[in-house]
């Protein structure tokens, strides 16, 4: 695996490599979730690029940015083992040179709700701007994102469609710890007792799935089942919301493809998780609960 830190080096490196090129954008502190994305990109691509950039523009809190775990050497070894051909690890000044003044902003309900509402408009503006830049730098045929950040994946797919970017967006299932906790770089911030309480997020999603499987598909029943699990662990959600999995519009019942999304602070860590619930459109026929994806 070749590590490059400038756009010029990246382009020179990729000029001699075969297509299709697959890109996996990350902020480092790689875990099995990231590695699964790299593995999927490897299967579908002749050349796999992993980017490693802790993007200051998408952090609304400077303490969160400062505390973000960084270990480039370890990340490089893991990315190589998972099948990356090129690691692109630019310094901030390479991505945001002096005088940088252009942003990509997706407006409307997709970015104003859930994470956009909790973290402010700069969060998704930071995400869309840096991902658009990475697409321009790498020129990938396809890019892999995690369902763990379901809203982010929807936002990026919409940006690509709206701006006619020639890249295919692939969304990979959420990878979990054996006890259900979704893998996240932020789990490193959890103390032992918080680590235990953090499992209430995935338990809440499971409880919602069981409620749907038992045929109760109305939003109140599904949300009550999920809330009860969080409450039991003393976890207060920033949001717990049932939305259309296609466009995040609010839904009154699990109907077709419905996203249950949760965000909560546990200790110093801000955690998010979600599940796609498949309900029946017809209340007289049995509904099905989806597995946490
Ligand atoms: P991050 O480094 O947190 O920005 O994540 C980089 C990519 O990995 C994003 O597309 C995330 O959605 C994805 N990702 C993060 N955690 C997981 C996970 N537990 N399972 C699958 N994908 C993940």
Coordinates of C-alpha atoms and ligand atoms in Angstrom, one line a residue:
X1 CA 0.0 0.0 0.0
X2 CA 1.2 3.4 -0.9
X3 CA 0.6 6.4 1.4
X4 CA 0.3 9.8 -0.1
X5 CA -0.4 13.2 1.5
X6 CA -0.9 15.7 -1.4
X7 CA -3.4 15.8 -4.2
X8 CA -0.6 16.0 -6.7
X9 CA 1.0 12.8 -5.4
X10 CA -2.5 11.1 -5.2
X11 CA -3.2 11.9 -8.9
X12 CA 0.2 10.8 -10.0
X13 CA -0.2 7.6 -8.1
X14 CA -3.7 6.9 -9.5
X15 CA -2.8 7.7 -13.1
X16 CA -0.9 4.4 -13.3
X17 CA -3.5 2.3 -11.6
X18 CA -6.4 0.3 -13.1
X19 CA -10.1 1.2 -12.9
X20 CA -12.6 0.9 -11.4
X21 CA -11.3 2.9 -8.5
X22 CA -13.2 2.4 -5.2
X23 CA -13.0 5.1 -2.5
X24 CA -13.6 4.6 1.2
X25 CA -13.6 8.0 3.0
X26 CA -12.8 7.8 6.8
X27 CA -11.7 10.0 9.6
X28 CA -9.3 7.3 10.8
X29 CA -9.3 5.4 14.2
X30 CA -10.2 2.5 12.0
X31 CA -12.4 -0.3 13.4
X32 CA -14.2 -3.3 11.9
X33 CA -16.9 -1.1 10.5
X34 CA -14.4 0.8 8.3
X35 CA -12.6 -2.5 7.5
X36 CA -15.8 -4.0 6.2
X37 CA -16.2 -1.0 3.8
X38 CA -12.7 -1.5 2.6
X39 CA -13.3 -5.2 2.1
X40 CA -16.5 -4.5 0.0
X41 CA -14.6 -1.8 -2.0
X42 CA -11.8 -4.4 -2.6
X43 CA -14.2 -7.0 -4.0
X44 CA -15.7 -4.5 -6.5
X45 CA -12.6 -2.4 -7.5
X46 CA -9.3 -2.8 -9.3
X47 CA -7.8 0.0 -7.1
X48 CA -8.9 0.8 -3.6
X49 CA -8.3 4.3 -2.1
X50 CA -8.8 4.9 1.6
X51 CA -8.8 8.5 2.7
X52 CA -8.0 9.4 6.3
X53 CA -8.8 12.9 7.2
X54 CA -10.3 14.3 10.4
X55 CA -12.4 17.0 8.8
X56 CA -12.5 20.1 11.1
X57 CA -15.3 21.5 9.1
X58 CA -17.8 18.9 10.2
X59 CA -17.2 19.2 14.0
X60 CA -19.4 21.7 15.7
X61 CA -17.4 21.4 19.0
X62 CA -13.7 22.1 19.2
X63 CA -13.3 19.8 22.2
X64 CA -14.9 16.9 20.1
X65 CA -12.4 17.6 17.3
X66 CA -9.4 17.8 19.7
X67 CA -10.4 14.6 21.4
X68 CA -11.0 12.6 18.2
X69 CA -8.7 9.5 18.4
X70 CA -5.7 9.7 15.9
X71 CA -3.2 7.0 15.1
X72 CA -2.1 7.1 11.5
X73 CA 0.5 4.4 11.7
X74 CA -2.0 1.9 13.1
X75 CA -4.7 3.0 10.6
X76 CA -2.2 2.5 7.7
X77 CA -1.4 -1.0 8.8
X78 CA -5.1 -1.9 9.2
X79 CA -6.1 -0.3 5.8
X80 CA -3.3 -2.2 4.1
X81 CA -4.4 -5.5 5.7
X82 CA -8.0 -4.9 4.6
X83 CA -6.9 -4.5 1.0
X84 CA -6.3 -0.8 0.4
X85 CA -3.9 0.1 -2.4
X86 CA -3.5 3.8 -1.6
X87 CA -3.9 5.6 1.7
X88 CA -4.6 9.3 1.2
X89 CA -3.8 11.1 4.4
X90 CA -3.6 14.8 3.7
X91 CA -2.9 17.5 6.3
X92 CA -5.6 20.1 6.9
X93 CA -3.8 22.8 4.8
X94 CA -3.9 20.5 1.7
X95 CA -7.7 20.2 1.9
X96 CA -8.3 23.8 3.1
X97 CA -5.6 26.0 1.6
X98 CA -5.3 29.6 2.7
X99 CA -8.2 31.6 1.2
X100 CA -10.5 28.5 1.0
X101 CA -14.0 29.9 0.4
X102 CA -16.2 27.5 -1.5
X103 CA -18.7 25.1 0.1
X104 CA -21.2 22.5 -1.1
X105 CA -24.4 22.8 0.8
X106 CA -27.5 20.7 0.5
X107 CA -30.5 22.6 1.8
X108 CA -33.9 21.4 2.9
X109 CA -35.4 18.7 5.1
X110 CA -32.7 16.1 4.5
X111 CA -30.0 18.1 6.2
X112 CA -32.2 20.1 8.7
X113 CA -33.5 17.2 10.7
X114 CA -31.9 14.6 13.1
X115 CA -28.1 15.1 12.9
X116 CA -28.5 18.5 11.2
X117 CA -30.8 19.7 13.9
X118 CA -28.7 18.4 16.7
X119 CA -25.3 19.4 15.4
X120 CA -26.2 22.5 13.4
X121 CA -26.1 23.3 9.6
X122 CA -22.3 23.4 9.6
X123 CA -22.1 19.7 10.2
X124 CA -23.6 18.5 6.8
X125 CA -22.1 21.5 5.0
X126 CA -18.7 20.2 6.3
X127 CA -19.5 16.6 5.2
X128 CA -20.8 17.5 1.7
X129 CA -17.9 19.9 1.0
X130 CA -15.2 17.5 2.0
X131 CA -16.8 14.5 0.3
X132 CA -17.2 16.5 -2.9
X133 CA -13.6 17.5 -2.7
X134 CA -12.5 13.9 -2.1
X135 CA -14.5 12.8 -5.2
X136 CA -12.7 15.5 -7.2
X137 CA -9.3 14.6 -5.9
X138 CA -9.7 10.8 -6.3
X139 CA -12.1 10.6 -9.2
X140 CA -13.6 7.3 -7.9
X141 CA -16.0 5.1 -9.9
X142 CA -17.7 4.1 -6.6
X143 CA -17.5 5.1 -3.0
X144 CA -18.6 3.2 0.1
X145 CA -20.4 4.6 3.1
X146 CA -21.9 3.0 6.2
X147 CA -25.5 2.6 7.1
X148 CA -24.4 3.5 10.6
X149 CA -24.5 7.1 9.4
X150 CA -27.8 6.6 7.5
X151 CA -28.6 10.3 7.1
X152 CA -25.0 11.0 5.9
X153 CA -25.4 8.3 3.2
X154 CA -28.7 9.8 2.0
X155 CA -27.2 13.3 2.0
X156 CA -24.3 12.2 -0.1
X157 CA -26.4 10.2 -2.5
X158 CA -28.6 13.3 -3.0
X159 CA -25.6 15.6 -3.6
X160 CA -24.2 13.1 -6.2
X161 CA -27.6 13.1 -8.0
X162 CA -28.1 16.8 -7.8
X163 CA -24.6 17.8 -9.0
X164 CA -24.3 14.9 -11.6
X165 CA -21.2 13.6 -9.9
X166 CA -20.0 10.5 -11.9
X167 CA -19.7 8.2 -8.9
X168 CA -21.8 5.3 -7.6
X169 CA -22.7 5.4 -3.9
X170 CA -22.7 2.1 -2.1
X171 CA -24.1 1.8 1.5
X172 CA -22.8 -1.1 3.7
X173 CA -24.5 -2.6 6.7
X174 CA -23.6 -1.5 10.3
X175 CA -20.9 -3.6 12.0
X176 CA -21.6 -4.2 15.7
X177 CA -19.8 -5.5 18.7
X178 CA -21.0 -8.9 19.9
X179 CA -23.3 -7.2 22.4
X180 CA -24.9 -5.1 19.7
X181 CA -23.1 -1.8 20.2
X182 CA -22.5 -0.2 16.8
X183 CA -18.8 0.1 16.2
X184 CA -17.6 3.7 16.3
X185 CA -14.4 5.6 16.8
X186 CA -16.2 7.4 19.6
X187 CA -16.7 4.2 21.6
X188 CA -13.1 4.7 22.7
X189 CA -14.3 7.6 25.0
X190 CA -16.6 5.3 27.0
X191 CA -15.7 4.4 30.6
X192 CA -16.6 0.8 31.6
X193 CA -20.0 1.6 33.1
X194 CA -20.8 3.9 30.2
X195 CA -19.8 1.1 27.7
X196 CA -22.5 -1.0 29.4
X197 CA -25.1 1.7 29.2
X198 CA -24.3 2.4 25.6
X199 CA -25.7 -1.0 24.6
X200 CA -29.1 0.4 25.4
X201 CA -29.1 2.1 22.0
X202 CA -29.0 -1.2 20.0
X203 CA -31.3 -2.8 22.6
X204 CA -33.8 0.1 21.9
X205 CA -33.7 -0.7 18.2
X206 CA -34.1 -4.4 18.9
X207 CA -37.1 -3.7 21.1
X208 CA -38.6 -1.6 18.3
X209 CA -38.1 -4.4 15.9
X210 CA -39.7 -6.9 18.2
X211 CA -42.7 -4.6 18.6
X212 CA -43.1 -4.4 14.8
X213 CA -42.7 -8.2 14.5
X214 CA -45.5 -8.6 17.0
X215 CA -47.8 -6.5 14.7
X216 CA -47.7 -3.2 16.5
X217 CA -46.6 -0.8 13.8
X218 CA -47.9 2.6 15.0
X219 CA -45.2 5.2 15.8
X220 CA -46.3 5.5 19.5
X221 CA -45.9 1.8 20.2
X222 CA -42.6 1.5 18.4
X223 CA -41.1 4.6 20.0
X224 CA -42.4 3.6 23.4
X225 CA -40.7 0.2 23.2
X226 CA -37.4 1.9 22.2
X227 CA -37.7 4.6 24.8
X228 CA -38.2 2.1 27.6
X229 CA -34.8 0.5 26.9
X230 CA -33.0 3.8 26.9
X231 CA -34.8 4.9 30.1
X232 CA -33.9 1.7 31.9
X233 CA -30.2 2.5 31.2
X234 CA -30.7 6.2 32.2
X235 CA -29.9 7.3 28.7
X236 CA -31.6 10.5 27.5
X237 CA -31.8 10.6 23.7
X238 CA -31.0 13.7 21.7
X239 CA -33.5 12.3 19.3
X240 CA -35.4 9.1 18.8
X241 CA -37.3 9.3 15.6
X242 CA -39.3 7.2 13.1
X243 CA -38.7 8.4 9.5
X244 CA -39.0 7.3 5.9
X245 CA -35.8 5.5 5.1
X246 CA -35.9 7.1 1.7
X247 CA -36.1 10.8 2.5
X248 CA -36.4 11.1 6.4
X249 CA -39.9 12.5 6.3
X250 CA -41.8 11.8 9.5
X251 CA -44.1 8.7 9.5
X252 CA -46.9 7.7 11.7
X253 CA -46.5 4.0 11.3
X254 CA -43.9 1.5 10.2
X255 CA -44.8 1.2 6.6
X256 CA -42.6 -0.4 3.9
X257 CA -39.1 0.9 4.7
X258 CA -38.9 3.0 7.9
X259 CA -35.8 4.2 9.6
X260 CA -35.7 4.3 13.4
X261 CA -32.8 6.6 14.3
X262 CA -31.3 7.4 17.7
X263 CA -28.6 9.8 19.0
X264 CA -27.6 10.1 22.7
X265 CA -24.7 11.3 24.7
X266 CA -23.3 8.6 27.0
X267 CA -20.5 10.1 29.2
X268 CA -18.2 12.0 26.8
X269 CA -19.3 10.1 23.8
X270 CA -22.0 11.2 21.4
X271 CA -23.4 8.0 19.9
X272 CA -25.8 7.4 17.0
X273 CA -27.4 4.2 15.7
X274 CA -30.4 3.2 13.5
X275 CA -32.3 0.3 12.1
X276 CA -34.5 -0.1 9.0
X277 CA -37.8 -1.6 10.1
X278 CA -39.8 -3.4 7.5
X279 CA -43.5 -3.1 8.3
X280 CA -46.6 -4.2 6.5
X281 CA -48.6 -1.6 4.7
X282 CA -51.7 -3.6 5.5
X283 CA -52.4 -3.8 9.3
X284 CA -54.4 -7.0 8.9
X285 CA -51.3 -8.9 7.6
X286 CA -48.4 -9.7 10.0
X287 CA -45.6 -7.2 10.1
X288 CA -41.9 -8.0 10.3
X289 CA -39.2 -6.5 12.4
X290 CA -35.9 -5.8 10.7
X291 CA -32.6 -6.8 12.2
X292 CA -30.4 -3.9 13.2
X293 CA -28.4 -3.3 10.0
Ligands
LIG1 P1 -16.0 7.9 10.1 O1 -14.5 7.5 10.1 O2 -16.6 7.7 11.4 O3 -16.2 9.2 9.4 O4 -16.6 6.7 9.2 C1 -16.2 6.5 7.9 C2 -17.2 5.6 7.2 O5 -17.3 4.4 7.9 C3 -18.6 6.2 7.1 O6 -19.2 5.9 5.9 C4 -19.3 5.5 8.2 O7 -20.7 5.4 8.0 C5 -18.7 4.1 8.2 N1 -18.9 3.5 9.5 C6 -18.6 4.0 10.7 N2 -18.9 3.1 11.7 C7 -19.4 2.0 11.0 C8 -20.0 0.7 11.4 N3 -20.1 0.4 12.7 N4 -20.4 -0.1 10.5 C9 -20.3 0.2 9.2 N5 -19.8 1.4 8.7 C10 -19.4 2.2 9.6

